[in-house]
mmCIF file of N, CA and C in Angstrom:
data_model
loop_
_atom_site.group_PDB
_atom_site.id
_atom_site.type_symbol
_atom_site.label_atom_id
_atom_site.label_comp_id
_atom_site.label_asym_id
_atom_site.label_seq_id
_atom_site.Cartn_x
_atom_site.Cartn_y
_atom_site.Cartn_z
ATOM 1 N N MET H 670 -165.449 103.006 -3.575
ATOM 2 C CA MET H 670 -166.647 103.080 -2.762
ATOM 3 C C MET H 670 -166.372 102.586 -1.353
ATOM 4 N N LYS H 671 -165.534 101.523 -1.254
ATOM 5 C CA LYS H 671 -165.223 101.002 0.068
ATOM 6 C C LYS H 671 -164.475 102.037 0.894
ATOM 7 N N LEU H 672 -163.639 102.838 0.231
ATOM 8 C CA LEU H 672 -162.885 103.876 0.936
ATOM 9 C C LEU H 672 -163.835 104.926 1.500
ATOM 10 N N HIS H 673 -164.845 105.329 0.724
ATOM 11 C CA HIS H 673 -165.826 106.304 1.204
ATOM 12 C C HIS H 673 -166.589 105.759 2.406
ATOM 13 N N ALA H 674 -166.960 104.502 2.355
ATOM 14 C CA ALA H 674 -167.690 103.875 3.461
ATOM 15 C C ALA H 674 -166.806 103.805 4.696
ATOM 16 N N LEU H 675 -165.536 103.495 4.514
ATOM 17 C CA LEU H 675 -164.612 103.415 5.642
ATOM 18 C C LEU H 675 -164.407 104.792 6.275
ATOM 19 N N ILE H 676 -164.225 105.822 5.452
ATOM 20 C CA ILE H 676 -164.053 107.185 5.966
ATOM 21 C C ILE H 676 -165.315 107.642 6.680
ATOM 22 N N PHE H 677 -166.481 107.363 6.081
ATOM 23 C CA PHE H 677 -167.743 107.748 6.700
ATOM 24 C C PHE H 677 -167.923 107.050 8.053
ATOM 25 N N ALA H 678 -167.621 105.772 8.127
ATOM 26 C CA ALA H 678 -167.758 105.017 9.375
ATOM 27 C C ALA H 678 -166.793 105.550 10.433
ATOM 28 N N THR H 679 -165.569 105.893 10.020
ATOM 29 C CA THR H 679 -164.581 106.427 10.951
ATOM 30 C C THR H 679 -165.018 107.772 11.500
ATOM 31 N N LEU H 680 -165.457 108.659 10.618
ATOM 32 C CA LEU H 680 -165.902 109.977 11.062
ATOM 33 C C LEU H 680 -167.137 109.878 11.965
ATOM 34 N N THR H 681 -168.043 108.982 11.628
ATOM 35 C CA THR H 681 -169.229 108.794 12.461
ATOM 36 C C THR H 681 -168.831 108.298 13.849
ATOM 37 N N GLY H 682 -167.903 107.359 13.895
ATOM 38 C CA GLY H 682 -167.424 106.845 15.178
ATOM 39 C C GLY H 682 -166.757 107.922 16.009
ATOM 40 N N LEU H 683 -165.941 108.751 15.362
ATOM 41 C CA LEU H 683 -165.285 109.847 16.078
ATOM 42 C C LEU H 683 -166.300 110.852 16.604
ATOM 43 N N ALA H 684 -167.286 111.163 15.799
ATOM 44 C CA ALA H 684 -168.300 112.119 16.220
ATOM 45 C C ALA H 684 -169.092 111.581 17.407
ATOM 46 N N LEU H 685 -169.460 110.317 17.364
ATOM 47 C CA LEU H 685 -170.204 109.728 18.477
ATOM 48 C C LEU H 685 -169.368 109.663 19.741
ATOM 49 N N SER H 686 -168.092 109.307 19.603
ATOM 50 C CA SER H 686 -167.251 109.232 20.802
ATOM 51 C C SER H 686 -166.993 110.632 21.362
ATOM 52 N N ALA H 687 -166.901 111.631 20.514
ATOM 53 C CA ALA H 687 -166.712 112.998 20.993
ATOM 54 C C ALA H 687 -167.938 113.461 21.768
ATOM 55 N N CYS H 688 -169.116 113.080 21.314
ATOM 56 C CA CYS H 688 -170.335 113.474 22.015
ATOM 57 C C CYS H 688 -170.447 112.785 23.368
ATOM 58 N N THR H 689 -169.991 111.557 23.461
ATOM 59 C CA THR H 689 -170.133 110.837 24.721
ATOM 60 C C THR H 689 -169.029 111.161 25.705
ATOM 61 N N THR H 690 -167.887 111.673 25.244
ATOM 62 C CA THR H 690 -166.803 111.997 26.163
ATOM 63 C C THR H 690 -166.712 113.483 26.458
ATOM 64 N N ALA H 691 -167.491 114.296 25.790
ATOM 65 C CA ALA H 691 -167.453 115.737 26.039
ATOM 66 C C ALA H 691 -167.981 116.024 27.436
ATOM 67 N N PRO H 692 -167.352 116.940 28.147
ATOM 68 C CA PRO H 692 -167.849 117.253 29.484
ATOM 69 C C PRO H 692 -169.228 117.889 29.415
ATOM 70 N N THR H 693 -170.032 117.579 30.417
ATOM 71 C CA THR H 693 -171.360 118.165 30.454
ATOM 72 C C THR H 693 -171.293 119.441 31.275
ATOM 73 N N VAL H 694 -172.089 120.386 30.911
ATOM 74 C CA VAL H 694 -172.162 121.645 31.631
ATOM 75 C C VAL H 694 -173.424 121.600 32.479
ATOM 76 N N GLU H 695 -173.229 121.692 33.784
ATOM 77 C CA GLU H 695 -174.374 121.672 34.685
ATOM 78 C C GLU H 695 -175.082 123.019 34.643
ATOM 79 N N HIS H 696 -176.383 122.974 34.811
ATOM 80 C CA HIS H 696 -177.143 124.211 34.925
ATOM 81 C C HIS H 696 -176.988 124.684 36.362
ATOM 82 N N LEU H 697 -176.112 125.655 36.571
ATOM 83 C CA LEU H 697 -175.753 126.076 37.911
ATOM 84 C C LEU H 697 -176.751 127.034 38.536
ATOM 85 N N ASP H 698 -177.410 127.822 37.758
ATOM 86 C CA ASP H 698 -178.274 128.852 38.301
ATOM 87 C C ASP H 698 -179.651 128.275 38.594
ATOM 88 N N ALA H 699 -179.957 128.136 39.883
ATOM 89 C CA ALA H 699 -181.259 127.609 40.277
ATOM 90 C C ALA H 699 -182.286 128.717 40.415
ATOM 91 N N GLY H 700 -181.831 129.960 40.346
ATOM 92 C CA GLY H 700 -182.785 131.052 40.344
ATOM 93 C C GLY H 700 -182.613 132.059 41.448
ATOM 94 N N VAL H 701 -183.410 133.097 41.330
ATOM 95 C CA VAL H 701 -183.401 134.168 42.312
ATOM 96 C C VAL H 701 -184.294 133.747 43.471
ATOM 97 N N LEU H 702 -183.723 133.745 44.672
ATOM 98 C CA LEU H 702 -184.494 133.392 45.861
ATOM 99 C C LEU H 702 -185.264 134.600 46.400
ATOM 100 N N GLN H 703 -184.632 135.776 46.354
ATOM 101 C CA GLN H 703 -185.275 136.992 46.845
ATOM 102 C C GLN H 703 -184.527 138.205 46.318
ATOM 103 N N GLU H 704 -185.255 139.290 46.140
ATOM 104 C CA GLU H 704 -184.652 140.561 45.742
ATOM 105 C C GLU H 704 -185.197 141.643 46.661
ATOM 106 N N VAL H 705 -184.282 142.479 47.172
ATOM 107 C CA VAL H 705 -184.680 143.579 48.058
ATOM 108 C C VAL H 705 -184.173 144.885 47.474
ATOM 109 N N HIS H 706 -184.900 145.965 47.733
ATOM 110 C CA HIS H 706 -184.579 147.277 47.159
ATOM 111 C C HIS H 706 -184.376 148.314 48.258
ATOM 112 N N ASN H 707 -183.636 149.365 47.901
ATOM 113 C CA ASN H 707 -183.419 150.532 48.760
ATOM 114 C C ASN H 707 -182.914 150.162 50.147
ATOM 115 N N LEU H 708 -181.796 149.489 50.177
ATOM 116 C CA LEU H 708 -181.174 149.082 51.424
ATOM 117 C C LEU H 708 -180.430 150.252 52.055
ATOM 118 N N ASP H 709 -180.352 150.237 53.363
ATOM 119 C CA ASP H 709 -179.582 151.239 54.093
ATOM 120 C C ASP H 709 -178.175 150.680 54.249
ATOM 121 N N VAL H 710 -177.250 151.131 53.403
ATOM 122 C CA VAL H 710 -175.889 150.573 53.370
ATOM 123 C C VAL H 710 -174.858 151.680 53.451
ATOM 124 N N TYR H 711 -173.649 151.271 53.787
ATOM 125 C CA TYR H 711 -172.510 152.187 53.776
ATOM 126 C C TYR H 711 -171.484 151.635 52.803
ATOM 127 N N PRO H 712 -170.913 152.428 51.938
ATOM 128 C CA PRO H 712 -171.223 153.834 51.683
ATOM 129 C C PRO H 712 -172.592 153.985 51.024
ATOM 130 N N ASP H 713 -173.132 155.182 51.151
ATOM 131 C CA ASP H 713 -174.469 155.459 50.630
ATOM 132 C C ASP H 713 -174.546 155.217 49.137
ATOM 133 N N THR H 714 -175.620 154.582 48.732
ATOM 134 C CA THR H 714 -175.902 154.374 47.314
ATOM 135 C C THR H 714 -177.372 154.693 47.068
ATOM 136 N N LEU H 715 -177.677 155.093 45.855
ATOM 137 C CA LEU H 715 -179.056 155.384 45.462
ATOM 138 C C LEU H 715 -179.570 154.270 44.566
ATOM 139 N N ASN H 716 -180.882 154.096 44.553
ATOM 140 C CA ASN H 716 -181.521 153.103 43.675
ATOM 141 C C ASN H 716 -180.826 151.750 43.773
ATOM 142 N N ASN H 717 -180.517 151.336 44.985
ATOM 143 C CA ASN H 717 -179.794 150.075 45.119
ATOM 144 C C ASN H 717 -180.742 148.902 45.259
ATOM 145 N N LYS H 718 -180.211 147.738 44.974
ATOM 146 C CA LYS H 718 -180.954 146.498 45.158
ATOM 147 C C LYS H 718 -179.951 145.377 45.392
ATOM 148 N N ALA H 719 -180.421 144.351 46.050
ATOM 149 C CA ALA H 719 -179.609 143.165 46.278
ATOM 150 C C ALA H 719 -180.450 141.955 45.911
ATOM 151 N N ARG H 720 -179.831 141.043 45.211
ATOM 152 C CA ARG H 720 -180.519 139.841 44.743
ATOM 153 C C ARG H 720 -179.787 138.620 45.306
ATOM 154 N N LEU H 721 -180.538 137.746 45.959
ATOM 155 C CA LEU H 721 -179.992 136.501 46.484
ATOM 156 C C LEU H 721 -180.252 135.412 45.458
ATOM 157 N N ASN H 722 -179.164 134.891 44.887
ATOM 158 C CA ASN H 722 -179.252 133.866 43.850
ATOM 159 C C ASN H 722 -178.773 132.528 44.382
ATOM 160 N N LYS H 723 -179.519 131.478 44.110
ATOM 161 C CA LYS H 723 -179.132 130.123 44.487
ATOM 162 C C LYS H 723 -178.429 129.489 43.303
ATOM 163 N N LEU H 724 -177.207 129.038 43.519
ATOM 164 C CA LEU H 724 -176.453 128.313 42.514
ATOM 165 C C LEU H 724 -176.336 126.865 42.965
ATOM 166 N N HIS H 725 -175.716 126.060 42.163
ATOM 167 C CA HIS H 725 -175.619 124.621 42.421
ATOM 168 C C HIS H 725 -175.108 124.312 43.831
ATOM 169 N N ASP H 726 -174.006 124.903 44.227
ATOM 170 C CA ASP H 726 -173.377 124.542 45.497
ATOM 171 C C ASP H 726 -173.189 125.716 46.453
ATOM 172 N N LYS H 727 -173.785 126.848 46.145
ATOM 173 C CA LYS H 727 -173.627 128.034 46.993
ATOM 174 C C LYS H 727 -174.685 129.055 46.625
ATOM 175 N N CYS H 728 -174.665 130.169 47.342
ATOM 176 C CA CYS H 728 -175.521 131.306 47.011
ATOM 177 C C CYS H 728 -174.639 132.511 46.723
ATOM 178 N N VAL H 729 -175.166 133.435 45.953
ATOM 179 C CA VAL H 729 -174.455 134.669 45.628
ATOM 180 C C VAL H 729 -175.411 135.833 45.822
ATOM 181 N N ILE H 730 -174.948 136.813 46.603
ATOM 182 C CA ILE H 730 -175.686 138.063 46.718
ATOM 183 C C ILE H 730 -175.062 139.029 45.723
ATOM 184 N N GLU H 731 -175.883 139.559 44.840
ATOM 185 C CA GLU H 731 -175.412 140.568 43.901
ATOM 186 C C GLU H 731 -176.058 141.893 44.289
ATOM 187 N N PHE H 732 -175.229 142.833 44.679
ATOM 188 C CA PHE H 732 -175.683 144.154 45.100
ATOM 189 C C PHE H 732 -175.337 145.151 44.000
ATOM 190 N N THR H 733 -176.281 145.996 43.619
ATOM 191 C CA THR H 733 -176.023 147.053 42.639
ATOM 192 C C THR H 733 -176.619 148.355 43.149
ATOM 193 N N GLY H 734 -175.979 149.459 42.783
ATOM 194 C CA GLY H 734 -176.493 150.763 43.168
ATOM 195 C C GLY H 734 -175.700 151.887 42.528
ATOM 196 N N GLN H 735 -176.250 153.075 42.590
ATOM 197 C CA GLN H 735 -175.578 154.281 42.098
ATOM 198 C C GLN H 735 -174.784 154.891 43.248
ATOM 199 N N MET H 736 -173.499 155.107 43.013
ATOM 200 C CA MET H 736 -172.640 155.692 44.036
ATOM 201 C C MET H 736 -171.894 156.856 43.417
ATOM 202 N N GLY H 737 -172.212 158.065 43.868
ATOM 203 C CA GLY H 737 -171.615 159.240 43.256
ATOM 204 C C GLY H 737 -172.044 159.306 41.800
ATOM 205 N N ASN H 738 -171.071 159.412 40.902
ATOM 206 C CA ASN H 738 -171.363 159.452 39.463
ATOM 207 C C ASN H 738 -171.280 158.085 38.810
ATOM 208 N N GLY H 739 -171.042 157.057 39.577
ATOM 209 C CA GLY H 739 -170.860 155.739 38.975
ATOM 210 C C GLY H 739 -171.839 154.709 39.492
ATOM 211 N N ARG H 740 -171.724 153.537 38.930
ATOM 212 C CA ARG H 740 -172.559 152.402 39.317
ATOM 213 C C ARG H 740 -171.658 151.352 39.952
ATOM 214 N N VAL H 741 -172.050 150.851 41.102
ATOM 215 C CA VAL H 741 -171.268 149.845 41.802
ATOM 216 C C VAL H 741 -172.000 148.511 41.739
ATOM 217 N N VAL H 742 -171.220 147.438 41.565
ATOM 218 C CA VAL H 742 -171.741 146.074 41.581
ATOM 219 C C VAL H 742 -170.850 145.269 42.523
ATOM 220 N N GLU H 743 -171.474 144.644 43.504
ATOM 221 C CA GLU H 743 -170.748 143.775 44.424
ATOM 222 C C GLU H 743 -171.308 142.368 44.315
ATOM 223 N N GLN H 744 -170.427 141.383 44.490
ATOM 224 C CA GLN H 744 -170.870 139.997 44.537
ATOM 225 C C GLN H 744 -170.258 139.327 45.750
ATOM 226 N N TRP H 745 -171.115 138.614 46.483
ATOM 227 C CA TRP H 745 -170.739 137.933 47.711
ATOM 228 C C TRP H 745 -171.154 136.469 47.571
ATOM 229 N N ALA H 746 -170.201 135.550 47.443
ATOM 230 C CA ALA H 746 -170.493 134.124 47.300
ATOM 231 C C ALA H 746 -170.300 133.443 48.646
ATOM 232 N N PHE H 747 -171.289 132.636 49.051
ATOM 233 C CA PHE H 747 -171.234 132.008 50.364
ATOM 234 C C PHE H 747 -172.073 130.744 50.415
ATOM 235 N N LYS H 748 -171.838 129.970 51.458
ATOM 236 C CA LYS H 748 -172.667 128.816 51.786
ATOM 237 C C LYS H 748 -172.815 128.831 53.295
ATOM 238 N N GLY H 749 -174.051 128.862 53.780
ATOM 239 C CA GLY H 749 -174.277 129.011 55.215
ATOM 240 C C GLY H 749 -173.753 130.372 55.658
ATOM 241 N N LEU H 750 -172.873 130.350 56.641
ATOM 242 C CA LEU H 750 -172.249 131.593 57.101
ATOM 243 C C LEU H 750 -170.837 131.754 56.557
ATOM 244 N N THR H 751 -170.399 130.831 55.716
ATOM 245 C CA THR H 751 -169.029 130.859 55.196
ATOM 246 C C THR H 751 -168.960 131.638 53.900
ATOM 247 N N LEU H 752 -168.210 132.731 53.925
ATOM 248 C CA LEU H 752 -168.005 133.572 52.756
ATOM 249 C C LEU H 752 -166.848 133.004 51.934
ATOM 250 N N PHE H 753 -167.110 132.685 50.651
ATOM 251 C CA PHE H 753 -166.095 132.096 49.777
ATOM 252 C C PHE H 753 -165.323 133.159 49.001
ATOM 253 N N SER H 754 -166.032 134.148 48.505
ATOM 254 C CA SER H 754 -165.392 135.213 47.732
ATOM 255 C C SER H 754 -166.287 136.435 47.747
ATOM 256 N N ALA H 755 -165.649 137.581 47.583
ATOM 257 C CA ALA H 755 -166.405 138.826 47.558
ATOM 258 C C ALA H 755 -165.577 139.889 46.861
ATOM 259 N N GLY H 756 -166.258 140.746 46.150
ATOM 260 C CA GLY H 756 -165.561 141.818 45.459
ATOM 261 C C GLY H 756 -166.538 142.809 44.880
ATOM 262 N N SER H 757 -165.979 143.895 44.351
ATOM 263 C CA SER H 757 -166.826 144.927 43.771
ATOM 264 C C SER H 757 -166.206 145.479 42.503
ATOM 265 N N ALA H 758 -167.048 146.085 41.714
ATOM 266 C CA ALA H 758 -166.612 146.792 40.507
ATOM 267 C C ALA H 758 -167.348 148.122 40.461
ATOM 268 N N LEU H 759 -166.632 149.165 40.096
ATOM 269 C CA LEU H 759 -167.216 150.496 39.973
ATOM 270 C C LEU H 759 -167.125 150.913 38.516
ATOM 271 N N PHE H 760 -168.263 151.269 37.937
ATOM 272 C CA PHE H 760 -168.343 151.670 36.535
ATOM 273 C C PHE H 760 -168.639 153.161 36.475
ATOM 274 N N SER H 761 -167.726 153.921 35.889
ATOM 275 C CA SER H 761 -167.865 155.375 35.789
ATOM 276 C C SER H 761 -168.579 155.763 34.498
ATOM 277 N N PRO H 762 -169.213 156.940 34.483
ATOM 278 C CA PRO H 762 -169.917 157.390 33.277
ATOM 279 C C PRO H 762 -168.992 157.576 32.073
ATOM 280 N N ASP H 763 -167.705 157.829 32.315
ATOM 281 C CA ASP H 763 -166.785 158.020 31.190
ATOM 282 C C ASP H 763 -166.327 156.711 30.554
ATOM 283 N N GLY H 764 -166.876 155.598 31.049
ATOM 284 C CA GLY H 764 -166.549 154.302 30.458
ATOM 285 C C GLY H 764 -165.438 153.557 31.163
ATOM 286 N N THR H 765 -164.789 154.170 32.117
ATOM 287 C CA THR H 765 -163.735 153.479 32.859
ATOM 288 C C THR H 765 -164.360 152.669 33.993
ATOM 289 N N SER H 766 -163.605 151.712 34.468
ATOM 290 C CA SER H 766 -164.080 150.904 35.584
ATOM 291 C C SER H 766 -162.891 150.459 36.426
ATOM 292 N N SER H 767 -163.187 150.094 37.634
ATOM 293 C CA SER H 767 -162.170 149.543 38.523
ATOM 294 C C SER H 767 -162.813 148.422 39.319
ATOM 295 N N ALA H 768 -161.986 147.480 39.727
ATOM 296 C CA ALA H 768 -162.496 146.337 40.479
ATOM 297 C C ALA H 768 -161.594 146.077 41.668
ATOM 298 N N GLN H 769 -162.178 145.487 42.687
ATOM 299 C CA GLN H 769 -161.393 145.131 43.864
ATOM 300 C C GLN H 769 -161.951 143.856 44.462
ATOM 301 N N LYS H 770 -161.062 143.027 44.928
ATOM 302 C CA LYS H 770 -161.442 141.811 45.624
ATOM 303 C C LYS H 770 -161.351 142.104 47.107
ATOM 304 N N PHE H 771 -162.386 141.725 47.868
ATOM 305 C CA PHE H 771 -162.395 141.997 49.297
ATOM 306 C C PHE H 771 -161.556 140.964 50.046
ATOM 307 N N ASP H 772 -160.901 141.412 51.111
ATOM 308 C CA ASP H 772 -160.149 140.527 52.000
ATOM 309 C C ASP H 772 -161.165 139.799 52.876
ATOM 310 N N LEU H 773 -161.302 138.497 52.690
ATOM 311 C CA LEU H 773 -162.316 137.728 53.399
ATOM 312 C C LEU H 773 -162.063 137.655 54.900
ATOM 313 N N TYR H 774 -160.831 137.901 55.326
ATOM 314 C CA TYR H 774 -160.482 137.822 56.743
ATOM 315 C C TYR H 774 -160.573 139.172 57.442
ATOM 316 N N ASP H 775 -160.874 140.211 56.689
ATOM 317 C CA ASP H 775 -160.992 141.546 57.264
ATOM 318 C C ASP H 775 -162.288 141.647 58.067
ATOM 319 N N GLU H 776 -162.209 142.232 59.232
ATOM 320 C CA GLU H 776 -163.367 142.350 60.120
ATOM 321 C C GLU H 776 -164.492 143.157 59.474
ATOM 322 N N ASN H 777 -164.153 144.253 58.794
ATOM 323 C CA ASN H 777 -165.175 145.071 58.137
ATOM 324 C C ASN H 777 -165.847 144.331 56.994
ATOM 325 N N THR H 778 -165.096 143.522 56.260
ATOM 326 C CA THR H 778 -165.682 142.721 55.183
ATOM 327 C C THR H 778 -166.710 141.759 55.759
ATOM 328 N N GLN H 779 -166.353 141.095 56.851
ATOM 329 C CA GLN H 779 -167.276 140.153 57.479
ATOM 330 C C GLN H 779 -168.521 140.875 58.014
ATOM 331 N N LYS H 780 -168.331 142.041 58.620
ATOM 332 C CA LYS H 780 -169.471 142.812 59.127
ATOM 333 C C LYS H 780 -170.387 143.248 57.987
ATOM 334 N N ASN H 781 -169.799 143.706 56.882
ATOM 335 C CA ASN H 781 -170.602 144.132 55.724
ATOM 336 C C ASN H 781 -171.384 142.963 55.136
ATOM 337 N N PHE H 782 -170.742 141.803 55.074
ATOM 338 C CA PHE H 782 -171.415 140.608 54.557
ATOM 339 C C PHE H 782 -172.618 140.250 55.427
ATOM 340 N N LEU H 783 -172.423 140.210 56.733
ATOM 341 C CA LEU H 783 -173.512 139.846 57.634
ATOM 342 C C LEU H 783 -174.631 140.891 57.604
ATOM 343 N N ALA H 784 -174.261 142.174 57.512
ATOM 344 C CA ALA H 784 -175.266 143.232 57.437
ATOM 345 C C ALA H 784 -176.082 143.116 56.148
ATOM 346 N N LEU H 785 -175.432 142.822 55.041
ATOM 347 C CA LEU H 785 -176.129 142.660 53.764
ATOM 348 C C LEU H 785 -177.018 141.415 53.797
ATOM 349 N N ARG H 786 -176.512 140.357 54.359
ATOM 350 C CA ARG H 786 -177.224 139.079 54.449
ATOM 351 C C ARG H 786 -178.514 139.216 55.273
ATOM 352 N N LYS H 787 -178.513 140.077 56.276
ATOM 353 C CA LYS H 787 -179.670 140.248 57.161
ATOM 354 C C LYS H 787 -180.878 140.842 56.439
ATOM 355 N N ASN H 788 -180.688 141.374 55.236
ATOM 356 C CA ASN H 788 -181.798 141.959 54.488
ATOM 357 C C ASN H 788 -182.701 140.911 53.848
ATOM 358 N N PHE H 789 -182.286 139.655 53.884
ATOM 359 C CA PHE H 789 -183.052 138.595 53.226
ATOM 360 C C PHE H 789 -183.824 137.768 54.246
ATOM 361 N N ALA H 790 -184.932 137.224 53.795
ATOM 362 C CA ALA H 790 -185.788 136.422 54.663
ATOM 363 C C ALA H 790 -185.075 135.143 55.092
ATOM 364 N N LYS H 791 -185.383 134.713 56.296
ATOM 365 C CA LYS H 791 -184.788 133.495 56.864
ATOM 366 C C LYS H 791 -185.041 132.292 55.944
ATOM 367 N N GLU H 792 -186.242 132.199 55.385
ATOM 368 C CA GLU H 792 -186.596 131.067 54.521
ATOM 369 C C GLU H 792 -185.744 131.043 53.253
ATOM 370 N N ALA H 793 -185.431 132.208 52.730
ATOM 371 C CA ALA H 793 -184.589 132.273 51.533
ATOM 372 C C ALA H 793 -183.158 131.876 51.878
ATOM 373 N N LEU H 794 -182.655 132.373 52.999
ATOM 374 C CA LEU H 794 -181.273 132.072 53.406
ATOM 375 C C LEU H 794 -181.087 130.599 53.778
ATOM 376 N N GLU H 795 -182.136 129.944 54.257
ATOM 377 C CA GLU H 795 -182.039 128.524 54.604
ATOM 378 C C GLU H 795 -181.685 127.673 53.389
ATOM 379 N N GLN H 796 -182.012 128.135 52.205
ATOM 380 C CA GLN H 796 -181.693 127.395 50.987
ATOM 381 C C GLN H 796 -180.221 127.497 50.613
ATOM 382 N N CYS H 797 -179.474 128.314 51.370
ATOM 383 C CA CYS H 797 -178.043 128.519 51.106
ATOM 384 C C CYS H 797 -177.168 127.687 52.029
ATOM 385 N N ASN H 798 -177.734 126.779 52.774
ATOM 386 C CA ASN H 798 -176.941 125.927 53.687
ATOM 387 C C ASN H 798 -176.456 124.681 52.988
#
């Protein structure tokens, strides 16, 4: 009986220490700040929308739209005017997809980011500083 009590106490101690030392996962998504539809963008897309999401330490613009026969999804992560990462994925009707990471130092990438960013209200963008 003493052995069972010792094993039970040991397992209980391990379980409690595992719970107290386990890393916590922060709730990063603070929500959608604004969503805009039917943007005038290049290249042309149909039924497009862009959503400005506030995360713990940055904002992310998620752009989606129909381009040709496929669906494009772009994500632009930034804080203030500083672009941290950007890229796109194209999903074709046949089930194939391709992805590309944008060159953050490219002049066209920066112009596209600023043009996309201008579609959101000043009050929403202020929360991204």
